[in-house]
PDB file of C-alpha atoms in Angstrom:
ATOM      1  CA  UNK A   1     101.035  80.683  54.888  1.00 66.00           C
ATOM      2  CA  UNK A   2      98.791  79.764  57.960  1.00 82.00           C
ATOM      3  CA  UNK A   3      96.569  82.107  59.022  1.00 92.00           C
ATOM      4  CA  UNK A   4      96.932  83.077  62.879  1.00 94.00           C
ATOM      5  CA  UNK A   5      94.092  82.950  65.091  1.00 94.00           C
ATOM      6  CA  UNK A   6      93.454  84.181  68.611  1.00 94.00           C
ATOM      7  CA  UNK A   7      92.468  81.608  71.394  1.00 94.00           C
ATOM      8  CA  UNK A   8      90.258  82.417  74.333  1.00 91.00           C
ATOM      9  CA  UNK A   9      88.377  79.929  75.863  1.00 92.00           C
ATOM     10  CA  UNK A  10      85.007  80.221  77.774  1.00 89.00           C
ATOM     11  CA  UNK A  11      86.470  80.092  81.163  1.00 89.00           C
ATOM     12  CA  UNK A  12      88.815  83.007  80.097  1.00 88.00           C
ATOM     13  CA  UNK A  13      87.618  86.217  80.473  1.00 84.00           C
ATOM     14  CA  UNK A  14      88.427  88.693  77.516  1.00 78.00           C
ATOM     15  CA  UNK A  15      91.916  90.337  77.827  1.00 75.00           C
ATOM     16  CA  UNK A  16      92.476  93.810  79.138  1.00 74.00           C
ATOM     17  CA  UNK A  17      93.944  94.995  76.393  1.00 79.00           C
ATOM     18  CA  UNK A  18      94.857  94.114  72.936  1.00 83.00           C
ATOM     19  CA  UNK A  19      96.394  90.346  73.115  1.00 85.00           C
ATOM     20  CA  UNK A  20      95.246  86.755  72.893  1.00 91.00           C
ATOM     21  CA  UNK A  21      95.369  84.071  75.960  1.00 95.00           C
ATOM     22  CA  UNK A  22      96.617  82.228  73.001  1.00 96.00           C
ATOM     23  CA  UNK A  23      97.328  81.924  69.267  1.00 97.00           C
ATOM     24  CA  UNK A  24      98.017  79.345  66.884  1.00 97.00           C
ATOM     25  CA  UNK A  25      99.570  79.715  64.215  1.00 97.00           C
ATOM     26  CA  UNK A  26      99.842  76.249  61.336  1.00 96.00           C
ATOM     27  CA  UNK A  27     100.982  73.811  64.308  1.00 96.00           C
ATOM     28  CA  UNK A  28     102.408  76.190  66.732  1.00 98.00           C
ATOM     29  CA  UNK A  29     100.536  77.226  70.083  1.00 98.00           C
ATOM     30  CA  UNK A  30     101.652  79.554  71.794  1.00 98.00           C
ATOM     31  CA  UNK A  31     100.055  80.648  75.202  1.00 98.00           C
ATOM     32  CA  UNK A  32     100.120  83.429  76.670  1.00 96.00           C
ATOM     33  CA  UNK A  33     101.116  83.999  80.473  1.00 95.00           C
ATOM     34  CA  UNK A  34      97.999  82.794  82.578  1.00 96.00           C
ATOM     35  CA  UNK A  35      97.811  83.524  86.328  1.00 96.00           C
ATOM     36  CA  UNK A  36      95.879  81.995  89.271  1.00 95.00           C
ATOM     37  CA  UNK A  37      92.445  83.600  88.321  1.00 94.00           C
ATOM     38  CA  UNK A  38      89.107  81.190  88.910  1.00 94.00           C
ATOM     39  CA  UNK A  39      86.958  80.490  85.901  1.00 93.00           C
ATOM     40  CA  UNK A  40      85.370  83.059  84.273  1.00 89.00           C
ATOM     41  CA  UNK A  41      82.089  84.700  86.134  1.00 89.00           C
ATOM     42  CA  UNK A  42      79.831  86.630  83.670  1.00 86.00           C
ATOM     43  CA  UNK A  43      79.148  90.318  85.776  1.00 87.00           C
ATOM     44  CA  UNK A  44      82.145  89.354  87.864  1.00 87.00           C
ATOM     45  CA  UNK A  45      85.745  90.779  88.026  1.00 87.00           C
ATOM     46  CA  UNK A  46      88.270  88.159  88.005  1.00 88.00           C
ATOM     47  CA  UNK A  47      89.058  86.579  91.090  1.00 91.00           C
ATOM     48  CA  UNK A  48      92.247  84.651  92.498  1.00 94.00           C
ATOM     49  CA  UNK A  49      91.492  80.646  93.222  1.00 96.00           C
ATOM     50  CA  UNK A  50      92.726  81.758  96.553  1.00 95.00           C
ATOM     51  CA  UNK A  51      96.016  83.479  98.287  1.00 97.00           C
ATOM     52  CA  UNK A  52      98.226  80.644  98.805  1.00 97.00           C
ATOM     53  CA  UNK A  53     100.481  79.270  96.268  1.00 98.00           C
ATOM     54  CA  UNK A  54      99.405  75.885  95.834  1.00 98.00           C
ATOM     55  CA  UNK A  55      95.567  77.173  95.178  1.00 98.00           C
ATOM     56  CA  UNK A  56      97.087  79.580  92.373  1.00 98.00           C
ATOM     57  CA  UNK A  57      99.472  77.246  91.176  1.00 98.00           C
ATOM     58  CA  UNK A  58      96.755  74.266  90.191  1.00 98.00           C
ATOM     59  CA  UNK A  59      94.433  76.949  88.395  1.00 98.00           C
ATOM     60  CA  UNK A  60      97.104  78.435  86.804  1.00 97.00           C
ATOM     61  CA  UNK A  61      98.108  75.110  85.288  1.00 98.00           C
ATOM     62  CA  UNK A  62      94.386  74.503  84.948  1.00 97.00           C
ATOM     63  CA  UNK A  63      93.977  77.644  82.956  1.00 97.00           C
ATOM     64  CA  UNK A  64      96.807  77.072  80.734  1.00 98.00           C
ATOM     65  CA  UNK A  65      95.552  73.573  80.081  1.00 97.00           C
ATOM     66  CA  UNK A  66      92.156  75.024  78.851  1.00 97.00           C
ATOM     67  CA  UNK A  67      94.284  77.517  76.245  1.00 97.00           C
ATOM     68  CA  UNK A  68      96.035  74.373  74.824  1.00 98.00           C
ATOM     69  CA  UNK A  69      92.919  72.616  74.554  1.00 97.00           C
ATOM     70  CA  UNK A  70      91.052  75.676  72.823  1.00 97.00           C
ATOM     71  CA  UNK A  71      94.028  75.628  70.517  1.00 96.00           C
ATOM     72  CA  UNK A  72      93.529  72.149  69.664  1.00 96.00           C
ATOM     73  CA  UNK A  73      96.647  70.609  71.864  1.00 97.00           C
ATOM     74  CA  UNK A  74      97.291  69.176  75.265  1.00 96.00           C
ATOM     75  CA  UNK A  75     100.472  68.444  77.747  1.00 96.00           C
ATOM     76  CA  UNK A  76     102.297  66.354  75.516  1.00 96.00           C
ATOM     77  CA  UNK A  77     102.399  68.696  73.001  1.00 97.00           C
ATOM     78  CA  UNK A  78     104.208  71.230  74.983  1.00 97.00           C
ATOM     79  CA  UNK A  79     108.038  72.078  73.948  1.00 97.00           C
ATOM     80  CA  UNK A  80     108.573  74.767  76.657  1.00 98.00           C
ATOM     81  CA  UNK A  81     106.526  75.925  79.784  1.00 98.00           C
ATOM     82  CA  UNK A  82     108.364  79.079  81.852  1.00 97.00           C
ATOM     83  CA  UNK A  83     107.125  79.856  85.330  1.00 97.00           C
ATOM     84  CA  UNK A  84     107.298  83.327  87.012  1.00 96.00           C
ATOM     85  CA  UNK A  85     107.151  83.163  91.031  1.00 97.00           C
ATOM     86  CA  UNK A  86     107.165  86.584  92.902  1.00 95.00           C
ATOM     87  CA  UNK A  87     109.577  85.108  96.006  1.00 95.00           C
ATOM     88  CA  UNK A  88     112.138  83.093  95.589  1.00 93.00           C
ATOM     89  CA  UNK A  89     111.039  80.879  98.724  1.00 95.00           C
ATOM     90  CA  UNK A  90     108.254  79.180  96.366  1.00 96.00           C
ATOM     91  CA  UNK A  91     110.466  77.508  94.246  1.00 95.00           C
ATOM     92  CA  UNK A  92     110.950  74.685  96.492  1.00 96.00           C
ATOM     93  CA  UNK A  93     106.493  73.980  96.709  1.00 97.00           C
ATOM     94  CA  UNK A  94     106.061  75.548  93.270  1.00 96.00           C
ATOM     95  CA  UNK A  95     108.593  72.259  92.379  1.00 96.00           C
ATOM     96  CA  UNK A  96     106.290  69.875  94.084  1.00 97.00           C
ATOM     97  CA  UNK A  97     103.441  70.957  93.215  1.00 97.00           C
ATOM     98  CA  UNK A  98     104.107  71.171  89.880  1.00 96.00           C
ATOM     99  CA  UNK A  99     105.571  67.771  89.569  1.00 95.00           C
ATOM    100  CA  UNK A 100     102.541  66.227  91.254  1.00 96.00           C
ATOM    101  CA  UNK A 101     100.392  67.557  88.995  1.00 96.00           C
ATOM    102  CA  UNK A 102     101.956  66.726  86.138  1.00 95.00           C
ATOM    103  CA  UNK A 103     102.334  62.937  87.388  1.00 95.00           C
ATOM    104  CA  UNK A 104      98.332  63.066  87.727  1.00 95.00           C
ATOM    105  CA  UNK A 105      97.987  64.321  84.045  1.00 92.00           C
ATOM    106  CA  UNK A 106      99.859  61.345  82.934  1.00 92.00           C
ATOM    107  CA  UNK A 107     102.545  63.403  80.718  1.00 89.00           C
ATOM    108  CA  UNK A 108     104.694  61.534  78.199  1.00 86.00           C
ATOM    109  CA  UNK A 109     107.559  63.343  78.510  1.00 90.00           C
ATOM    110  CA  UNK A 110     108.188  66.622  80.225  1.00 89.00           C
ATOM    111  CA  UNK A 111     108.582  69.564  78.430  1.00 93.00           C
ATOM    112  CA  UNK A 112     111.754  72.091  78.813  1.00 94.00           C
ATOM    113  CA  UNK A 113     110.785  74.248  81.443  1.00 93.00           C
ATOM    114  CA  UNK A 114     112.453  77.881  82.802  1.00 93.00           C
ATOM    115  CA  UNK A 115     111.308  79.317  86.729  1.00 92.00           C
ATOM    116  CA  UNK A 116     112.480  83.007  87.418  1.00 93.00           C
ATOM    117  CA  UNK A 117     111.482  85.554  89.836  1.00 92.00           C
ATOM    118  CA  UNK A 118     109.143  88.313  88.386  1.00 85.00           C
ATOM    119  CA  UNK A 119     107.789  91.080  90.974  1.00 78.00           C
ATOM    120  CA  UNK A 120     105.455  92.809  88.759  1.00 83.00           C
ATOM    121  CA  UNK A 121     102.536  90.614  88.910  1.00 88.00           C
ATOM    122  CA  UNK A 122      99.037  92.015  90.118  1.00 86.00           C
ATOM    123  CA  UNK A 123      98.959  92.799  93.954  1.00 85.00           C
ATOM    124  CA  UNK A 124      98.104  89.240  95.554  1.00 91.00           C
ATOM    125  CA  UNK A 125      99.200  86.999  92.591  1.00 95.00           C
ATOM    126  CA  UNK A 126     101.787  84.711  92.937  1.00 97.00           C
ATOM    127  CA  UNK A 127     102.236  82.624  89.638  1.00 97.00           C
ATOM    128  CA  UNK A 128     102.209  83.194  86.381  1.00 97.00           C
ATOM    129  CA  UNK A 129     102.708  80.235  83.540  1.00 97.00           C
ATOM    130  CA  UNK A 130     102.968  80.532  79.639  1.00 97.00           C
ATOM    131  CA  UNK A 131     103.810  77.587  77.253  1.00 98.00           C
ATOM    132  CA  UNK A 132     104.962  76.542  74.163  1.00 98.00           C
ATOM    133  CA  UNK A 133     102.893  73.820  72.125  1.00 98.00           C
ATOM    134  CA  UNK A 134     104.113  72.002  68.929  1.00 98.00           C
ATOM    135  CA  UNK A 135     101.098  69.986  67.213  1.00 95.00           C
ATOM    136  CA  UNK A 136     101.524  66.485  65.251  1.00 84.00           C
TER     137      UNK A 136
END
């Protein structure tokens, strides 16, 4: 057996309470749901890359992109990627934006991917992402 081991990078700060931003386990990544929040400030609390959707939306996918790479992966080894929105009137830029941005990474082949509506984010997030990442 594998052993399992927690992933947080250095722009992460360390979670609230007791769970990983990510953990691998033999060639399976899996991360946990990241949200809109800048880098990592040492003294500061975490703060939102800005209210709109688009700002949280890129450092959201930023942020999960530094959890794969932690974990040893990247975007093409991603199997499944599931998006909560907070209002169903996002999907529509959430869709564009997220396409876009994965047309500037260069991906292979898009992973499966699953968008709901989930209220019970943090007052002023919009956007939360988790994914899925198979290794080799």
């Amino acid at each position: 057996m594998s052993e399992k081991t927690a992933i947080t990078p250095d722009t992460h700060t360390a979670p609230p309470a007791r769970f990983s931003h990510g953990v691998r386990k033999g060639n399976i990544l899996q991360v946990a749901g990241q949200v809109g929040f800048l880098p990592h400030v040492e003294g500061q609390p975490p703060t939102p890359a800005g209210p709109t959707l688009r700002e949280q939306t890129l450092q959201t996918l930023e942020n999960v992109r530094s959890v794969l790479e932690a974990g040893g992966a990247g975007w093409d080894d991603v199997m499944m990627i599931r998006v909560y929105l907070t209002d169903t009137a996002h999907f529509a830029e959430m869709n564009g934006i997220y396409n876009t941005y994965f047309e500037e990474q260069g991906l292979k082949e898009a992973p499966a991917a699953r968008t709901t509506v989930y209220v019970g984010l943090p007052a002023g997030l919009l956007i939360e992402i988790d994914a899925l990442a198979v290794l080799g």
